[in-house]
C-alpha cells in the first residue's frame, strides 16, 4: 500500500522474472496478494521469498489460500516444509503461527544474517492450521 510506483514495477519484474514460482490473488485485474517461492529445495524445504496481502483484503482467507497453493506446489516438488524469514511485526508473527509455522530449528544462515530482526520460521507440510484465523 505504501510502495512507490518504482517499487511496484520492481516487484512486478520479480514476479515475472521466471526465477520464482508465484501465486497471485486478484480483485478484477489488480493483484491484491502474492506469494513467491524459491523453487529449489533447501534441506527439503521450499523458501517463501515474498508474501503479501493488501491491507483491505486481509482476514478474508486470501493469505490462507495463497499459502495452501504454495504448500501444494512444495509437496509436488518433494518438500517436507515451507520456510519463511518473517518480519517481527506482531500481526505477521500471529498469522504465521496460526498457519502452523514455528521457529526454525535449522535457520538458513544467509537469511538470518541479512535480516537479523526477522524470525526464521518453518511449517511442516503435514501441519494443521487454525481454521478460525
mmCIF file of C-alpha atoms in Angstrom, residues 36-85:
data_model
loop_
_atom_site.group_PDB
_atom_site.id
_atom_site.type_symbol
_atom_site.label_atom_id
_atom_site.label_comp_id
_atom_site.label_asym_id
_atom_site.label_seq_id
_atom_site.Cartn_x
_atom_site.Cartn_y
_atom_site.Cartn_z
ATOM 1 C CA UNK A 36 6.705 -16.148 -4.255
ATOM 2 C CA UNK A 37 8.702 -19.313 -3.706
ATOM 3 C CA UNK A 38 12.321 -20.037 -4.489
ATOM 4 C CA UNK A 39 11.788 -23.296 -6.405
ATOM 5 C CA UNK A 40 14.990 -25.084 -5.317
ATOM 6 C CA UNK A 41 14.842 -27.280 -2.227
ATOM 7 C CA UNK A 42 16.899 -26.179 0.770
ATOM 8 C CA UNK A 43 17.179 -29.029 3.294
ATOM 9 C CA UNK A 44 13.867 -30.437 1.985
ATOM 10 C CA UNK A 45 12.168 -27.044 2.382
ATOM 11 C CA UNK A 46 10.930 -24.511 -0.124
ATOM 12 C CA UNK A 47 11.587 -20.913 0.836
ATOM 13 C CA UNK A 48 8.910 -18.243 0.756
ATOM 14 C CA UNK A 49 10.757 -15.268 -0.699
ATOM 15 C CA UNK A 50 7.832 -12.843 -0.626
ATOM 16 C CA UNK A 51 4.298 -12.993 0.758
ATOM 17 C CA UNK A 52 1.825 -10.123 0.959
ATOM 18 C CA UNK A 53 -1.905 -9.462 1.027
ATOM 19 C CA UNK A 54 -3.088 -5.868 0.652
ATOM 20 C CA UNK A 55 -4.473 -4.487 3.902
ATOM 21 C CA UNK A 56 -8.149 -4.076 2.821
ATOM 22 C CA UNK A 57 -8.237 -7.742 1.784
ATOM 23 C CA UNK A 58 -6.733 -9.249 4.933
ATOM 24 C CA UNK A 59 -8.738 -11.545 7.206
ATOM 25 C CA UNK A 60 -10.764 -12.863 4.261
ATOM 26 C CA UNK A 61 -8.842 -16.120 3.754
ATOM 27 C CA UNK A 62 -6.723 -14.868 0.859
ATOM 28 C CA UNK A 63 -3.410 -15.406 2.665
ATOM 29 C CA UNK A 64 -4.503 -18.902 3.694
ATOM 30 C CA UNK A 65 -5.425 -19.776 0.086
ATOM 31 C CA UNK A 66 -2.127 -18.428 -1.218
ATOM 32 C CA UNK A 67 -0.249 -20.401 1.427
ATOM 33 C CA UNK A 68 -2.263 -23.533 0.553
ATOM 34 C CA UNK A 69 -1.289 -23.133 -3.107
ATOM 35 C CA UNK A 70 2.363 -22.740 -2.103
ATOM 36 C CA UNK A 71 2.163 -25.821 0.147
ATOM 37 C CA UNK A 72 0.597 -27.909 -2.627
ATOM 38 C CA UNK A 73 3.340 -26.834 -5.011
ATOM 39 C CA UNK A 74 6.035 -27.533 -2.400
ATOM 40 C CA UNK A 75 4.657 -31.045 -1.809
ATOM 41 C CA UNK A 76 4.699 -31.682 -5.557
ATOM 42 C CA UNK A 77 8.408 -30.787 -5.524
ATOM 43 C CA UNK A 78 9.106 -33.227 -2.661
ATOM 44 C CA UNK A 79 9.433 -30.592 0.061
ATOM 45 C CA UNK A 80 8.646 -31.500 3.656
ATOM 46 C CA UNK A 81 8.271 -27.909 4.862
ATOM 47 C CA UNK A 82 7.922 -24.265 3.911
ATOM 48 C CA UNK A 83 10.473 -21.788 5.277
ATOM 49 C CA UNK A 84 9.995 -18.059 5.835
ATOM 50 C CA UNK A 85 12.140 -15.233 7.160
#
